[in-house]
């Protein structure tokens, strides 16, 4: 994922990545400039995972769609992503 610039859409819904899995994904997103759409529906992501994603998104301007429906993200986590 770090070196793949041709992957444009990544759908990882229903994989129960949790915050630990999202941490690895967020790390890879730091250097990936190809992914435009990332779907992470129903992965048990909490505010902590949302914060990790938000940090990586500050460095990744290619992503245009991030779908985090049906996770355990509260207002605090949503605020991280919205910034």
C-alpha positions as protocol buffer text, in pm:
chain_id: "A"
residue {
  index: 1
  type: UNK
  ca { x: 0 y: 0 z: 0 }
}
residue {
  index: 2
  type: UNK
  ca { x: 285 y: 237 z: 75 }
}
residue {
  index: 3
  type: UNK
  ca { x: 439 y: 194 z: -270 }
}
residue {
  index: 4
  type: UNK
  ca { x: 125 y: 128 z: -476 }
}
residue {
  index: 5
  type: UNK
  ca { x: 23 y: 445 z: -658 }
}
residue {
  index: 6
  type: UNK
  ca { x: -223 y: 280 z: -900 }
}
residue {
  index: 7
  type: UNK
  ca { x: -476 y: 162 z: -638 }
}
residue {
  index: 8
  type: UNK
  ca { x: -753 y: 424 z: -639 }
}
residue {
  index: 9
  type: UNK
  ca { x: -1034 y: 261 z: -438 }
}
residue {
  index: 10
  type: UNK
  ca { x: -981 y: 54 z: -124 }
}
residue {
  index: 11
  type: UNK
  ca { x: -1283 y: -115 z: 36 }
}
residue {
  index: 12
  type: UNK
  ca { x: -1212 y: -283 z: 370 }
}
residue {
  index: 13
  type: UNK
  ca { x: -1564 y: -291 z: 511 }
}
residue {
  index: 14
  type: UNK
  ca { x: -1659 y: -553 z: 767 }
}
residue {
  index: 15
  type: UNK
  ca { x: -1306 y: -661 z: 850 }
}
residue {
  index: 16
  type: UNK
  ca { x: -1309 y: -563 z: 1216 }
}
residue {
  index: 17
  type: UNK
  ca { x: -981 y: -378 z: 1176 }
}
residue {
  index: 18
  type: UNK
  ca { x: -1028 y: -202 z: 1508 }
}
residue {
  index: 19
  type: UNK
  ca { x: -790 y: 75 z: 1610 }
}
residue {
  index: 20
  type: UNK
  ca { x: -483 y: -147 z: 1588 }
}
residue {
  index: 21
  type: UNK
  ca { x: -548 y: -230 z: 1222 }
}
residue {
  index: 22
  type: UNK
  ca { x: -634 y: 129 z: 1140 }
}
residue {
  index: 23
  type: UNK
  ca { x: -303 y: 234 z: 1292 }
}
residue {
  index: 24
  type: UNK
  ca { x: -116 y: 29 z: 1029 }
}
residue {
  index: 25
  type: UNK
  ca { x: -343 y: 157 z: 753 }
}
residue {
  index: 26
  type: UNK
  ca { x: -297 y: 517 z: 863 }
}
residue {
  index: 27
  type: UNK
  ca { x: 79 y: 472 z: 858 }
}
residue {
  index: 28
  type: UNK
  ca { x: 66 y: 345 z: 500 }
}
residue {
  index: 29
  type: UNK
  ca { x: -158 y: 635 z: 394 }
}
residue {
  index: 30
  type: UNK
  ca { x: 114 y: 882 z: 490 }
}
residue {
  index: 31
  type: UNK
  ca { x: 305 y: 798 z: 174 }
}
residue {
  index: 32
  type: UNK
  ca { x: 31 y: 669 z: -59 }
}
residue {
  index: 33
  type: UNK
  ca { x: -74 y: 928 z: -317 }
}
residue {
  index: 34
  type: UNK
  ca { x: -302 y: 709 z: -528 }
}
residue {
  index: 35
  type: UNK
  ca { x: -596 y: 618 z: -307 }
}
residue {
  index: 36
  type: UNK
  ca { x: -894 y: 842 z: -378 }
}
residue {
  index: 37
  type: UNK
  ca { x: -1165 y: 648 z: -194 }
}
residue {
  index: 38
  type: UNK
  ca { x: -1131 y: 456 z: 131 }
}
residue {
  index: 39
  type: UNK
  ca { x: -1428 y: 263 z: 268 }
}
residue {
  index: 40
  type: UNK
  ca { x: -1399 y: 140 z: 626 }
}
residue {
  index: 41
  type: UNK
  ca { x: -1762 y: 62 z: 714 }
}
residue {
  index: 42
  type: UNK
  ca { x: -1822 y: -162 z: 1017 }
}
residue {
  index: 43
  type: UNK
  ca { x: -1465 y: -204 z: 1143 }
}
residue {
  index: 44
  type: UNK
  ca { x: -1507 y: -126 z: 1514 }
}
residue {
  index: 45
  type: UNK
  ca { x: -1300 y: 191 z: 1483 }
}
residue {
  index: 46
  type: UNK
  ca { x: -1317 y: 421 z: 1786 }
}
residue {
  index: 47
  type: UNK
  ca { x: -1218 y: 782 z: 1849 }
}
residue {
  index: 48
  type: UNK
  ca { x: -854 y: 675 z: 1879 }
}
residue {
  index: 49
  type: UNK
  ca { x: -858 y: 514 z: 1535 }
}
residue {
  index: 50
  type: UNK
  ca { x: -1033 y: 817 z: 1389 }
}
residue {
  index: 51
  type: UNK
  ca { x: -759 y: 1037 z: 1533 }
}
residue {
  index: 52
  type: UNK
  ca { x: -490 y: 819 z: 1372 }
}
residue {
  index: 53
  type: UNK
  ca { x: -666 y: 839 z: 1036 }
}
residue {
  index: 54
  type: UNK
  ca { x: -708 y: 1214 z: 1069 }
}
residue {
  index: 55
  type: UNK
  ca { x: -337 y: 1258 z: 1133 }
}
residue {
  index: 56
  type: UNK
  ca { x: -248 y: 1067 z: 817 }
}
residue {
  index: 57
  type: UNK
  ca { x: -506 y: 1260 z: 614 }
}
residue {
  index: 58
  type: UNK
  ca { x: -330 y: 1585 z: 699 }
}
residue {
  index: 59
  type: UNK
  ca { x: -39 y: 1454 z: 491 }
}
residue {
  index: 60
  type: UNK
  ca { x: -247 y: 1286 z: 219 }
}
residue {
  index: 61
  type: UNK
  ca { x: -439 y: 1527 z: -3 }
}
residue {
  index: 62
  type: UNK
  ca { x: -534 y: 1266 z: -267 }
}
residue {
  index: 63
  type: UNK
  ca { x: -817 y: 1107 z: -66 }
}
residue {
  index: 64
  type: UNK
  ca { x: -1156 y: 1252 z: -163 }
}
residue {
  index: 65
  type: UNK
  ca { x: -1392 y: 1003 z: 4 }
}
residue {
  index: 66
  type: UNK
  ca { x: -1362 y: 844 z: 347 }
}
residue {
  index: 67
  type: UNK
  ca { x: -1656 y: 628 z: 459 }
}
residue {
  index: 68
  type: UNK
  ca { x: -1654 y: 548 z: 831 }
}
residue {
  index: 69
  type: UNK
  ca { x: -2020 y: 449 z: 879 }
}
residue {
  index: 70
  type: UNK
  ca { x: -2118 y: 193 z: 1143 }
}
residue {
  index: 71
  type: UNK
  ca { x: -1808 y: 228 z: 1358 }
}
residue {
  index: 72
  type: UNK
  ca { x: -1772 y: 333 z: 1720 }
}
residue {
  index: 73
  type: UNK
  ca { x: -1663 y: 688 z: 1646 }
}
residue {
  index: 74
  type: UNK
  ca { x: -1817 y: 951 z: 1870 }
}
residue {
  index: 75
  type: UNK
  ca { x: -1825 y: 1329 z: 1845 }
}
residue {
  index: 76
  type: UNK
  ca { x: -1462 y: 1358 z: 1949 }
}
residue {
  index: 77
  type: UNK
  ca { x: -1342 y: 1124 z: 1673 }
}
residue {
  index: 78
  type: UNK
  ca { x: -1564 y: 1290 z: 1415 }
}
residue {
  index: 79
  type: UNK
  ca { x: -1412 y: 1624 z: 1509 }
}
residue {
  index: 80
  type: UNK
  ca { x: -1061 y: 1490 z: 1444 }
}
residue {
  index: 81
  type: UNK
  ca { x: -1159 y: 1371 z: 1097 }
}
residue {
  index: 82
  type: UNK
  ca { x: -1350 y: 1691 z: 1013 }
}
residue {
  index: 83
  type: UNK
  ca { x: -1045 y: 1906 z: 1083 }
}
